GROMACS .gro file of C-alpha atoms in nm:
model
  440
    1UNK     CA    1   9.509  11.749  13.752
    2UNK     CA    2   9.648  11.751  13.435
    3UNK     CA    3   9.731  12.022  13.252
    4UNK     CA    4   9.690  12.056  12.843
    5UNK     CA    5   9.969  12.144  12.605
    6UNK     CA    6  10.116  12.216  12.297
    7UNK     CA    7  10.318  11.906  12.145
    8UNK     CA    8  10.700  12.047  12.083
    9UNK     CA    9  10.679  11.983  11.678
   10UNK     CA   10  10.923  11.695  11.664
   11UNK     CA   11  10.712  11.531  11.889
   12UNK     CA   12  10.421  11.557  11.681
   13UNK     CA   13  10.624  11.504  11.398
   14UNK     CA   14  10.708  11.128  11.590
   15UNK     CA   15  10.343  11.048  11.616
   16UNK     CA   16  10.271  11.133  11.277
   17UNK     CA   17  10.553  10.942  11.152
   18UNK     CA   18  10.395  10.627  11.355
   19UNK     CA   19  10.096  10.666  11.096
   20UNK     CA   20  10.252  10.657  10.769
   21UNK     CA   21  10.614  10.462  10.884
   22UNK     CA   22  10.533  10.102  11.039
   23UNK     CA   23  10.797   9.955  10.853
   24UNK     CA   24  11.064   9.916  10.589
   25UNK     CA   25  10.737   9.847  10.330
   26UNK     CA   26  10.563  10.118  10.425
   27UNK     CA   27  10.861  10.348  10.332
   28UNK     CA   28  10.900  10.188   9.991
   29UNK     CA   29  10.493  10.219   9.930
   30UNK     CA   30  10.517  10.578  10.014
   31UNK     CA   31  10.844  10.652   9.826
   32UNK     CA   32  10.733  10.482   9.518
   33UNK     CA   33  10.395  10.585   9.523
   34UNK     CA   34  10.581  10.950   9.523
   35UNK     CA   35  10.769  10.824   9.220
   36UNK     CA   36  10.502  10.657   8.983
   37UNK     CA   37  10.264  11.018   9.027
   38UNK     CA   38  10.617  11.199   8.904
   39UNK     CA   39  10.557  11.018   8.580
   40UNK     CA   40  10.835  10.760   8.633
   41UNK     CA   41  10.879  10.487   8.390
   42UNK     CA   42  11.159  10.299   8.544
   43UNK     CA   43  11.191  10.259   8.945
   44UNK     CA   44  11.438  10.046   9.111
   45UNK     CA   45  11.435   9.960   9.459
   46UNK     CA   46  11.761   9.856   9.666
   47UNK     CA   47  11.769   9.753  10.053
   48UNK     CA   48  12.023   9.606  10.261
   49UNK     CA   49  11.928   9.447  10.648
   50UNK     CA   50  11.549   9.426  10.585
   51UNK     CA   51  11.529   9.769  10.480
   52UNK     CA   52  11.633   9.872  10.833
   53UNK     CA   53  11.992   9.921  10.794
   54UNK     CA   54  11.951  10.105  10.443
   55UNK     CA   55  11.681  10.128  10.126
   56UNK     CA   56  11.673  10.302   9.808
   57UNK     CA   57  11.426  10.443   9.548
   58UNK     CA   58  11.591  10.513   9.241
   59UNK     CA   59  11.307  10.687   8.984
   60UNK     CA   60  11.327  10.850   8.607
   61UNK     CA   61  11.031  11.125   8.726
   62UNK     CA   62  11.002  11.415   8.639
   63UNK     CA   63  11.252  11.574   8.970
   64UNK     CA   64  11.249  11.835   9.233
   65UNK     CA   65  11.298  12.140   9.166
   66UNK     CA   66  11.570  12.368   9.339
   67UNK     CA   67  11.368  12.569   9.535
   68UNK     CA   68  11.091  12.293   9.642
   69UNK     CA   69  11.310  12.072   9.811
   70UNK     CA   70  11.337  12.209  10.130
   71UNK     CA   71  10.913  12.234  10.118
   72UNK     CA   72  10.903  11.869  10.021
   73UNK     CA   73  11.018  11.749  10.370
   74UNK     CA   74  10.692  12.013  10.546
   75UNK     CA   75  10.425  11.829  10.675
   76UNK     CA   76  10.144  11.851  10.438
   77UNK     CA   77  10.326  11.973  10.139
   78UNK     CA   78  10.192  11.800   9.827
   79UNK     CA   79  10.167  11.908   9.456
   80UNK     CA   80   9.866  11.685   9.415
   81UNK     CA   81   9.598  11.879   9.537
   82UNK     CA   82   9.520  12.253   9.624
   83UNK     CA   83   9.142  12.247   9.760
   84UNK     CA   84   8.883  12.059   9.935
   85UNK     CA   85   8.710  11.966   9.632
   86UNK     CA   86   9.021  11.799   9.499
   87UNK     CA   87   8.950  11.511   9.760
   88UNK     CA   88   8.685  11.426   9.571
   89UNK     CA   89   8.836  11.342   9.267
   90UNK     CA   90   9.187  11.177   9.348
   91UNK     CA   91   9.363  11.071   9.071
   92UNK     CA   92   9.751  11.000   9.218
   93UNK     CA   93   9.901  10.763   9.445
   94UNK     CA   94   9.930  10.988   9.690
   95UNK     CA   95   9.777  11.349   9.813
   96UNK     CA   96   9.822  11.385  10.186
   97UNK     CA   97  10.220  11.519  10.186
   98UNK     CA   98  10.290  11.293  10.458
   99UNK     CA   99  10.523  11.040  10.293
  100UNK     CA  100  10.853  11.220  10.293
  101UNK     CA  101  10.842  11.416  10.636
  102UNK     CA  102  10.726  11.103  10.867
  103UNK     CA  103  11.034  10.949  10.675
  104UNK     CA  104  11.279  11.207  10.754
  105UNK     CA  105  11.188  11.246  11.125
  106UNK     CA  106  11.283  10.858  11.190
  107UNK     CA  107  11.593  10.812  10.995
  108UNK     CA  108  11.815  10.945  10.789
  109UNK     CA  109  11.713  11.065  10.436
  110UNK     CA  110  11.894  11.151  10.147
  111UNK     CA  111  11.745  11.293   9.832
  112UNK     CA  112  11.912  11.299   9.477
  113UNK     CA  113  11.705  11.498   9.240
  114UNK     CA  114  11.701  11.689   8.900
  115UNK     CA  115  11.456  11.822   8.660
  116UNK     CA  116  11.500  11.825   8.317
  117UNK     CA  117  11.568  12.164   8.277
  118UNK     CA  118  11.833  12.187   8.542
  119UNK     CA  119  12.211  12.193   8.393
  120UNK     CA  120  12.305  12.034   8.766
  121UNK     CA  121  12.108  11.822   9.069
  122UNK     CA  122  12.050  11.863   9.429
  123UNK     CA  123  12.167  11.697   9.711
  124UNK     CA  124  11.954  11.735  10.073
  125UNK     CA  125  12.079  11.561  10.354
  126UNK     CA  126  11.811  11.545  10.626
  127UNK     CA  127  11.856  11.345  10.966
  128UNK     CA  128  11.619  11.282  11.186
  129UNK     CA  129  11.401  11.589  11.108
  130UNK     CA  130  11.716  11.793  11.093
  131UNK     CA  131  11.867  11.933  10.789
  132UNK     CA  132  12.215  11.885  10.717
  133UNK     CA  133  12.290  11.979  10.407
  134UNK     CA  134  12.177  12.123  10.071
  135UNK     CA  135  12.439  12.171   9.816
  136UNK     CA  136  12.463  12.076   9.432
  137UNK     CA  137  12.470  11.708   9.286
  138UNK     CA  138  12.565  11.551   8.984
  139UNK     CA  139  12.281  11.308   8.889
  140UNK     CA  140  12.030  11.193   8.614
  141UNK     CA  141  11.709  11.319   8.563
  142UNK     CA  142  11.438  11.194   8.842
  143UNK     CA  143  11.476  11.118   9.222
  144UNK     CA  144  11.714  10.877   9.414
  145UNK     CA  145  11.596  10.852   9.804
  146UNK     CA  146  11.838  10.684  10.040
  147UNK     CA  147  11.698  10.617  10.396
  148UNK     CA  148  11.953  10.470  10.643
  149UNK     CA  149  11.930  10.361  11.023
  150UNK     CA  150  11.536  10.363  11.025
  151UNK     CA  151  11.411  10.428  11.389
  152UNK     CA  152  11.709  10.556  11.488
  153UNK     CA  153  11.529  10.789  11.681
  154UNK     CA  154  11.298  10.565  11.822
  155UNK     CA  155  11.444  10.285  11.934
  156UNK     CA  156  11.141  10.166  12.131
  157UNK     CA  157  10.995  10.123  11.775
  158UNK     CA  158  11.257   9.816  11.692
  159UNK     CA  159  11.139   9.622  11.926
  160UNK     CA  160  10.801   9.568  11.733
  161UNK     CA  161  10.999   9.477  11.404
  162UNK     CA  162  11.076   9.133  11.282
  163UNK     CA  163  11.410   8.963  11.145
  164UNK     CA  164  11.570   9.112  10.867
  165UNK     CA  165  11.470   8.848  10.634
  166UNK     CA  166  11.053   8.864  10.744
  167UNK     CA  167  11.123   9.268  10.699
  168UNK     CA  168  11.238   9.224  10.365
  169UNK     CA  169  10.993   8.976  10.237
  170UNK     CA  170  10.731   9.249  10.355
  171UNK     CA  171  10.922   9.500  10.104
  172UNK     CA  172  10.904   9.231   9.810
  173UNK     CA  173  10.522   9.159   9.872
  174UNK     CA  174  10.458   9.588   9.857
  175UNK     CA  175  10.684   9.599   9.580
  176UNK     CA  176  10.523   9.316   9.410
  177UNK     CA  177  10.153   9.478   9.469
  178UNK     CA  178  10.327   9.794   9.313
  179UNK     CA  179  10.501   9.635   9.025
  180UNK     CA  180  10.153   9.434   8.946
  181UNK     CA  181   9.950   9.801   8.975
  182UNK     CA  182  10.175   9.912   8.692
  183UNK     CA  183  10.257   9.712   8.390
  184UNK     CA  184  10.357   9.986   8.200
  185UNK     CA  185  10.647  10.060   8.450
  186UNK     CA  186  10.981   9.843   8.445
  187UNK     CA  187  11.040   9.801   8.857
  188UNK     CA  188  11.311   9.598   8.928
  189UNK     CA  189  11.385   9.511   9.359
  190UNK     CA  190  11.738   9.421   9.421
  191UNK     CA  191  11.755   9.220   9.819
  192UNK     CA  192  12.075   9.204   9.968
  193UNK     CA  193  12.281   9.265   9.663
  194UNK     CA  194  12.083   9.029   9.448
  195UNK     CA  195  11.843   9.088   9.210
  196UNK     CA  196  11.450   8.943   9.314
  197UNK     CA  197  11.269   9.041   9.014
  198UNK     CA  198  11.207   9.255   8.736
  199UNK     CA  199  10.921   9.341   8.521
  200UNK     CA  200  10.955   9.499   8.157
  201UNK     CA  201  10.751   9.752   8.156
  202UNK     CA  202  10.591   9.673   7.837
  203UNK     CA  203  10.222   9.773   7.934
  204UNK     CA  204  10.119   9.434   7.923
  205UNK     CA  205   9.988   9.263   8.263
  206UNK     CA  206  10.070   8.940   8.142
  207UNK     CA  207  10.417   9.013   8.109
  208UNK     CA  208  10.398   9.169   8.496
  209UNK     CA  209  10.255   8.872   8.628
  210UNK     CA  210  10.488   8.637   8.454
  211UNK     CA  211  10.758   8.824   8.628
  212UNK     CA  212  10.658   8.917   8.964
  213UNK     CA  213  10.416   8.594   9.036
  214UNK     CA  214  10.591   8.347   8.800
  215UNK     CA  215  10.522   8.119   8.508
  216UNK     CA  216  10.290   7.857   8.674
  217UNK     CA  217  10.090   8.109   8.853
  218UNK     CA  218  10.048   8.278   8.524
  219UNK     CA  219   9.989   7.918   8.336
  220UNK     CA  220   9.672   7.847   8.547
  221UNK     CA  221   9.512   8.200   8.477
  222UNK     CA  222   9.208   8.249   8.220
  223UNK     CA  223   9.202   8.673   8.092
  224UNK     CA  224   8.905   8.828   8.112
  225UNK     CA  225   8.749   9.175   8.024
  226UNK     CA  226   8.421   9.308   8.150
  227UNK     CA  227   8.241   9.667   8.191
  228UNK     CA  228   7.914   9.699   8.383
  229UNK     CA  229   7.748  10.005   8.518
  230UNK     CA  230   8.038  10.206   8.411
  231UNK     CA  231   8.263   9.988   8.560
  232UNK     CA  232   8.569   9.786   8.395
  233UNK     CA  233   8.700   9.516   8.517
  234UNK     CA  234   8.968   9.345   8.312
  235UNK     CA  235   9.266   9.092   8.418
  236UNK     CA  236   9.294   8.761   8.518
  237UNK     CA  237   9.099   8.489   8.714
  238UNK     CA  238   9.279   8.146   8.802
  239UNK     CA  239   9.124   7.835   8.658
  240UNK     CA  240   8.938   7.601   8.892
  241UNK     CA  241   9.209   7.360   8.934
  242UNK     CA  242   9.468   7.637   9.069
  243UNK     CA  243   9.268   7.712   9.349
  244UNK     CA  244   9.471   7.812   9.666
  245UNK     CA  245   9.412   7.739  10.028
  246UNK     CA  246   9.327   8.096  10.066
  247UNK     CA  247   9.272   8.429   9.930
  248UNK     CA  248   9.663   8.555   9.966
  249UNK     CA  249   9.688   8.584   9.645
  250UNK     CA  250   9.384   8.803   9.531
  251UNK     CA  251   9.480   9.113   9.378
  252UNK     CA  252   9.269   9.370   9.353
  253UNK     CA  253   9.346   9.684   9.200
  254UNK     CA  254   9.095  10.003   9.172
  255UNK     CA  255   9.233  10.247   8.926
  256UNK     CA  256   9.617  10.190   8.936
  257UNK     CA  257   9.590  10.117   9.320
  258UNK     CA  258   9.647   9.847   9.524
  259UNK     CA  259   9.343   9.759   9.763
  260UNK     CA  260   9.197   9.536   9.989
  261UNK     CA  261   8.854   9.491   9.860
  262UNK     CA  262   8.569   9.273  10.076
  263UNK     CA  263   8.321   9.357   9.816
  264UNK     CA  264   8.530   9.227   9.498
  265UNK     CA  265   8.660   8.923   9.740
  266UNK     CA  266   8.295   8.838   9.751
  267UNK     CA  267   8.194   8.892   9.418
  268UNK     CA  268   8.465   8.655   9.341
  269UNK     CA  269   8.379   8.404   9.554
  270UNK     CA  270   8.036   8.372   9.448
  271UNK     CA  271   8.119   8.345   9.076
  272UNK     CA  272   8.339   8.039   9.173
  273UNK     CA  273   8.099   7.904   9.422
  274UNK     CA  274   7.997   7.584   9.201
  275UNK     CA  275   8.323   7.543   9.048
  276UNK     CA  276   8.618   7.487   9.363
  277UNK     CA  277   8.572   7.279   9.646
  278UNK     CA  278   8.496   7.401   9.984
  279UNK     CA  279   8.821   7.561  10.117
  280UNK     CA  280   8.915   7.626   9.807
  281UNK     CA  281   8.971   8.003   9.718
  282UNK     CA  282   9.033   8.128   9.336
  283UNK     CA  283   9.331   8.367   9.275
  284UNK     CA  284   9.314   8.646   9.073
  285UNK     CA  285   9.493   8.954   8.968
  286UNK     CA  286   9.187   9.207   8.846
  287UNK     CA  287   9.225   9.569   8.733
  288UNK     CA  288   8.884   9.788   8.845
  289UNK     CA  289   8.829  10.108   8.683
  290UNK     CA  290   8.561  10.312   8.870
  291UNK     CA  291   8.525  10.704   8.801
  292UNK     CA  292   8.678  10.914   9.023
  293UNK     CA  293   8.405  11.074   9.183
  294UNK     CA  294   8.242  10.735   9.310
  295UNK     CA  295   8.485  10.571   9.519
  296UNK     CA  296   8.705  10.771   9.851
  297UNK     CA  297   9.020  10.691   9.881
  298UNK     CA  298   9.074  10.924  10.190
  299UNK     CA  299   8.972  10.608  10.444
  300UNK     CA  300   9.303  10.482  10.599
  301UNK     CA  301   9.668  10.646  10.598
  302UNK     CA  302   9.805  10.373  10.446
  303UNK     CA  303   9.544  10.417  10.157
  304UNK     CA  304   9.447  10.082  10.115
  305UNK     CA  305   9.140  10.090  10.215
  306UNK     CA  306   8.845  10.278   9.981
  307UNK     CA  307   8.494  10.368  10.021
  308UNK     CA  308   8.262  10.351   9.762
  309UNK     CA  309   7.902  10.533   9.664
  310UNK     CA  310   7.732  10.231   9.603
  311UNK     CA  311   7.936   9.865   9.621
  312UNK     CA  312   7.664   9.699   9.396
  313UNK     CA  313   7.770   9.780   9.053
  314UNK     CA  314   8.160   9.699   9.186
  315UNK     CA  315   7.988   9.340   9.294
  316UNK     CA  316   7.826   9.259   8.969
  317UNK     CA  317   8.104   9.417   8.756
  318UNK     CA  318   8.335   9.151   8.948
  319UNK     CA  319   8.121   8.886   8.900
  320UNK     CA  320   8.012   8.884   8.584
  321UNK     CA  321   8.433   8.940   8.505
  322UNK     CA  322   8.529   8.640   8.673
  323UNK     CA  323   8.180   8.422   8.562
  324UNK     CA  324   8.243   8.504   8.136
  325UNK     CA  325   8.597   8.392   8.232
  326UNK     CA  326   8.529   8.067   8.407
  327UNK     CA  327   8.226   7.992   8.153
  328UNK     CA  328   8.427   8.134   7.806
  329UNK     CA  329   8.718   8.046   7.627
  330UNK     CA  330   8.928   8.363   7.765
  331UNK     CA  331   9.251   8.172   7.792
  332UNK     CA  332   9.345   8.235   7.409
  333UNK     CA  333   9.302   8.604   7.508
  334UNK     CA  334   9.543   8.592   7.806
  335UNK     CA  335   9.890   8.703   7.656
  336UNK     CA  336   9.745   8.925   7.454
  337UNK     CA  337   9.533   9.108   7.761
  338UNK     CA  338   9.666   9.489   7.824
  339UNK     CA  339   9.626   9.654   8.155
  340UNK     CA  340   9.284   9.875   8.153
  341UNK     CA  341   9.230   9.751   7.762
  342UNK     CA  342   8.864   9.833   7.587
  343UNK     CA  343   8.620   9.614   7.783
  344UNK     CA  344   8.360   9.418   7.684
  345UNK     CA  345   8.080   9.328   7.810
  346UNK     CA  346   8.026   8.949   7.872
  347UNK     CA  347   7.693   8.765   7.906
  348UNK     CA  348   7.507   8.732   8.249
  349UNK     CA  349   7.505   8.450   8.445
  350UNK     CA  350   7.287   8.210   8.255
  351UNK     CA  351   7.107   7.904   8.462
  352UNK     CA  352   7.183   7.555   8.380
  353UNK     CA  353   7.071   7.422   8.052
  354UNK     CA  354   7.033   7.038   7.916
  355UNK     CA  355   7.124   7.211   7.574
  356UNK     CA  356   7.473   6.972   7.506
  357UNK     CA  357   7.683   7.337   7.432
  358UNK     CA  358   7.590   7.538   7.708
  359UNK     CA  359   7.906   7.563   8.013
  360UNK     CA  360   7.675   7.294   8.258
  361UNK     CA  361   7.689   7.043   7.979
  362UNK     CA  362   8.094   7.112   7.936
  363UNK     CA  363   8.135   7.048   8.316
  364UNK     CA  364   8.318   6.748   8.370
  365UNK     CA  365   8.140   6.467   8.596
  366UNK     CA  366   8.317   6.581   8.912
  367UNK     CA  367   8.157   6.937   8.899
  368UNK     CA  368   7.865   6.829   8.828
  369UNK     CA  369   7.896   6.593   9.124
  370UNK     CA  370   7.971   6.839   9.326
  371UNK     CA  371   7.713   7.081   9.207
  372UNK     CA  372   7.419   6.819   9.318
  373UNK     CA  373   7.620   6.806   9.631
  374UNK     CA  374   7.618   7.135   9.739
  375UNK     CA  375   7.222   7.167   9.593
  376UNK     CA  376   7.124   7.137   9.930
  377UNK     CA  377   6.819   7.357   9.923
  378UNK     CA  378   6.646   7.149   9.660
  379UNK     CA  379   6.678   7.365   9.354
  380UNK     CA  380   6.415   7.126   9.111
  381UNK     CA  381   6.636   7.299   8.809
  382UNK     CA  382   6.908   7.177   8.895
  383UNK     CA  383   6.811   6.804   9.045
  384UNK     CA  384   6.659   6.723   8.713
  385UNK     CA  385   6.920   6.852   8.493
  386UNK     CA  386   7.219   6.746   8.628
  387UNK     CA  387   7.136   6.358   8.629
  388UNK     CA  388   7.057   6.396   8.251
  389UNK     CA  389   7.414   6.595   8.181
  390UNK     CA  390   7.561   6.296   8.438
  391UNK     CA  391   7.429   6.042   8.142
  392UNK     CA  392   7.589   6.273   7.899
  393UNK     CA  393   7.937   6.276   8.068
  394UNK     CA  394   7.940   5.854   8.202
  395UNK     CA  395   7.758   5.583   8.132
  396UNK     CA  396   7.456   5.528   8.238
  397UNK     CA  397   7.652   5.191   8.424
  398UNK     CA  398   7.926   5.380   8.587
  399UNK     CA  399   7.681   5.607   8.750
  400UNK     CA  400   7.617   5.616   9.157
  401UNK     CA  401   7.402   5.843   9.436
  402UNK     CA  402   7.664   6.159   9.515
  403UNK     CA  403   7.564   6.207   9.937
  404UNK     CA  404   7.542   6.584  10.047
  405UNK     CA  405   7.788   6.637  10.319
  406UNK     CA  406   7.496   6.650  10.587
  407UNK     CA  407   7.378   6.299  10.516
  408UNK     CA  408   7.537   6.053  10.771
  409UNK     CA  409   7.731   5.795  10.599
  410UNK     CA  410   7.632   5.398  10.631
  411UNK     CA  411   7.864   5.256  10.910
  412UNK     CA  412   7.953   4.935  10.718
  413UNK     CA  413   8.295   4.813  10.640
  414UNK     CA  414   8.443   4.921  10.342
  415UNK     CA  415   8.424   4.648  10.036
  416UNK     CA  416   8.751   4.498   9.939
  417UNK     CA  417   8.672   4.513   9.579
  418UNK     CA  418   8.731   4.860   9.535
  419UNK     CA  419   8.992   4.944   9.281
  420UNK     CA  420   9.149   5.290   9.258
  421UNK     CA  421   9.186   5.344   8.835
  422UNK     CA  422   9.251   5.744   8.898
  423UNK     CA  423   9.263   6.097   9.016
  424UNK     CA  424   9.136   6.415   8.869
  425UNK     CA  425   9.275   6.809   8.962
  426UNK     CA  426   9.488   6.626   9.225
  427UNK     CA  427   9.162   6.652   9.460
  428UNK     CA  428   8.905   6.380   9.369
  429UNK     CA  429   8.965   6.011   9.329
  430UNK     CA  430   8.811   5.761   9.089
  431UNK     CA  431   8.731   5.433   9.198
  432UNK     CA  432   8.547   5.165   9.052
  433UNK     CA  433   8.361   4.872   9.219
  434UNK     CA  434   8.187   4.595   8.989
  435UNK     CA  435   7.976   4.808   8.739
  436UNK     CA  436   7.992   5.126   8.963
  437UNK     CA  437   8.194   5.452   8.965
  438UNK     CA  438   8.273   5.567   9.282
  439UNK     CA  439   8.426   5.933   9.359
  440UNK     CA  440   8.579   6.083   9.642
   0.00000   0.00000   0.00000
C-alpha cells in the first residue's frame, strides 16, 4: 500500500518549474513579461545555443530593490496583487510570482538590478534553487537576467527539446508576439551574436509591424478602428489578396496581451467569408480592449488563454472591425494608426445593394463570381443582384453560368479554342472562348 507524503520542497519546486518552464520561450515570455509590468521602455533580449546554453533580458524598469531580491526568487512572491479580489481585475503581464523561482530551480540565474534611488546595484547568483551569492554590482538602472545551462538539473527534460536552431526560432516567434503587444516599447532580439530585429518604440503599431513582420506583410494590411459594446478593437486586417494558407499569422491581442482567441478567429473569419477563397485565411494583427472586470485571465499558466463574461460583444466588436476595414477605405489610415487610439465606430454589416456606390457594386467580377458560387442556399437577394452588378462590371457578351462546387461538371473534352488572356490575385484565371469569358 502506498503511503502519502510530503514533497521535499525542491521537488515541488521541479514540478512547478515544469508548469511555467517548457522551454527557452517560455523563459523569455516570463522574464519579459516581468520587465514590461516594471515600466520598461527598452528590453533587449540575447541567447546563445537556442536559449539552452545561455539567454538574457536586459530591461530599463524600474529595479529591485536591496532587500526584495532574495523574496523575488519565493514561490508566489509578486508585487502585483495582494488579495483575492485583485484576480478579478488584472491589469499586468503577470500576477502569479511563479516566473522567476521555476527559473532558478532549473538553471542557473543571475540577476543585475538597481533602482533609481540606489547609489550602487545588486548582484544574486542563484543555481539551481541554491543561492550563491549576493553582493554589490555596478549597473544601470533596471534588471539584466542571465540564465545559463537550462535543465541542468533535469536532464530527462532535454530530451523533449528540439535543435538549437527550432529552440531559437520559438524565442523569436514569443519575442515577436511581445514586441507586437507593445509598440510603445523598443525590443530588440539579438540570435547568436546577430541582431534579428528591432522595433522603435515609437507607440505606433505600424512601425512594430513593419519591423517585426516586415514590409510586404505590412503593404497588404488595411487599419481599422472599431468600438462596440464597450469594446475597442483597433489594428490591422490583411487585404483579400494577402490571404495565407492558414491562420499562423493572426494576432490577437486583449489589452496589451498576447492570446489565442477562438472567438475573435471566428469573428474574423466570418467577416471575410465572401471575400477569400476557400482555404484561404485573412491575417491580422488586432488590438482588443475589454474592461478588466469582464474577461479572466487566470485560465492557463502560460496565460494565454482567457475567459470571458460573455464572448458576444468580443464577436461582433471583431467583426464589425475587420468588415468597415474590408468594405472602407482604411488603408490611407494605416501609417497613421496608434496602438489602442480613440475608436470609432464603423457601420454594420449592410446587405448587398444594386446602388452603383455601395462595396457589392465595387467588387470586382471574380468576387462576385464567387459570391453566387458559394450562394448555395438560394439567398433570392443575392441571385438577383449579383447578375445585374455582373452587367455592371463585364459586358453583357463576356458573361457565362459560374457552377457551385456541388454541381458535377459536363464530362466533355475541353475546346481547343480556349485562349488564356490573364490572371487576377495570382488565384483565378481569365480565359476567353469566342464571345465568352471563362474563369477559373
Amino acid at each position: 500500500m502506498p503511503h502519502i507524503q510530503v514533497l521535499p520542497p525542491y521537488v515541488a519546486d521541479l514540478i512547478a518549474a515544469g508548469e511555467v518552464v517548457e522551454r527557452p520561450a517560455s523563459v523569455v515570455k516570463e522574464l519579459c513579461e516581468n520587465a514590461l509590468d516594471a515600466g520598461a521602455t527598452t528590453v533587449t533580449v540575447e541567447i546563445s545555443g537556442g536559449g539552452v546554453r545561455s539567454l538574457r533580458v536586459t530591461d530599463n524598469g524600474c529595479g529591485i530593490a536591496r532587500e526584495e531580491v532574495k523574496t523575488a526568487f519565493l514561490p508566489h512572491a509578486t508585487s502585483k496583487i495582494g488579495t483575492a479580489e485583485d484576480l478579478d481585475h488584472i491589469g499586468t503581464m503577470g500576477f502569479r510570482g511563479e516566473a522567476l523561482p521555476s527559473i532558478a530551480a532549473v538553471a542557473r540565474v543571475q540577476l543585475l538590478t538597481r533602482t533609481a534611488d540606489a547609489d550602487v546595484g545588486t548582484c544574486c547568483e542563484i543555481h539551481c534553487g541554491k543561492e550563491v551569492t549576493l553582493a554589490d554590482a555596478g549597473c544601470p538602472v533596471g534588471t539584466t537576467v542571465v540564465v545559463r545551462d537550462l535543465f541542468c538539473r533535469t536532464p530527462a527534460r532535454m530530451k523533449f527539446l528540439k535543435k538549437d536552431a527550432t529552440e531559437g526560432g520559438y524565442v523569436g516567434a514569443v519575442l515577436e508576439r511581445i514586441a507586437l503587444s507593445r509598440p510603445e516599447v523598443a525590443f530588440a532580439f539579438i540570435r547568436e551574436g546577430k541582431r534579428v530585429f528591432q522595433t522603435p518604440g515609437d507607440g505606433s503599431a505600424g512601425s512594430a509591424v513593419r519591423a517585426v513582420l516586415g514590409k510586404a506583410f505590412y503593404d497588404g494590411m488595411l487599419g481599422t478602428k472599431n468600438a462596440h459594446n464597450g469594446i475597442e478593437v483597433t489594428g490591422f486586417v490583411c487585404q483579400p489578396e494577402a490571404a495565407r494558407p492558414n491562420r499562423s499569422q493572426q494576432y490577437f491581442f486583449l489589452n496589451g496581451r498576447w492570446i489565442k482567441c477562438p472567438t475573435a478567429s471566428a469573428a474574423l473569419g466570418e467577416a471575410y467569408k465572401r471575400s477569400i477563397m476557400a482555404g484561404k485565411f485573412p491575417a491580422c494583427v488586432l488590438y482588443i480592449t475589454v474592461p478588466t472586470g469582464l474577461v479572466d485571465v487566470n485560465v492557463h499558466p502560460a496565460k494565454t488563454e482567457v475567459r470571458f463574461a460573455d464572448e458576444r460583444p468580443v464577436f461582433s466588436a471583431v467583426y464589425q472591425s475587420a468588415y468597415g476595414a474590408l468594405h472602407t477605405e482604411s488603408k490611407r489610415e494605416r501609417d497613421a494608426l496608434p496602438v489602442r487610439a480613440p475608436v470609432f465606430a464603423s457601420a454594420p454589416a449592410a446587405p448587398l445593394s444594386s446602388d452603383p456606390l455601395s462595396p457589392a457594386s465595387q467588387m470586382p467580377a471574380c468576387q462576385l463570381a464567387i459570391l453566387l458560387r458559394d450562394t448555395a442556399d438560394g439567398n433570392p437577394l443575392i441571385e438577383e443582384e449579383a447578375p445585374q452588378l455582373l452587367r455592371k462590371t463585364i459586358p453583357q457578351a463576356a458573361q457565362t453560368p459560374v457552377r457551385r462546387p456541388t454541381e458535377a461538371m459536363p464530362e466533355e473534352t475541353p475546346p481547343r479554342d480556349v485562349r488564356v488572356v490573364g490572371e487576377v490575385f495570382r488565384t483565378y484565371i481569365l480565359c476567353e472562348r469566342g464571345g465568352e469569358l471563362l474563369l477559373i
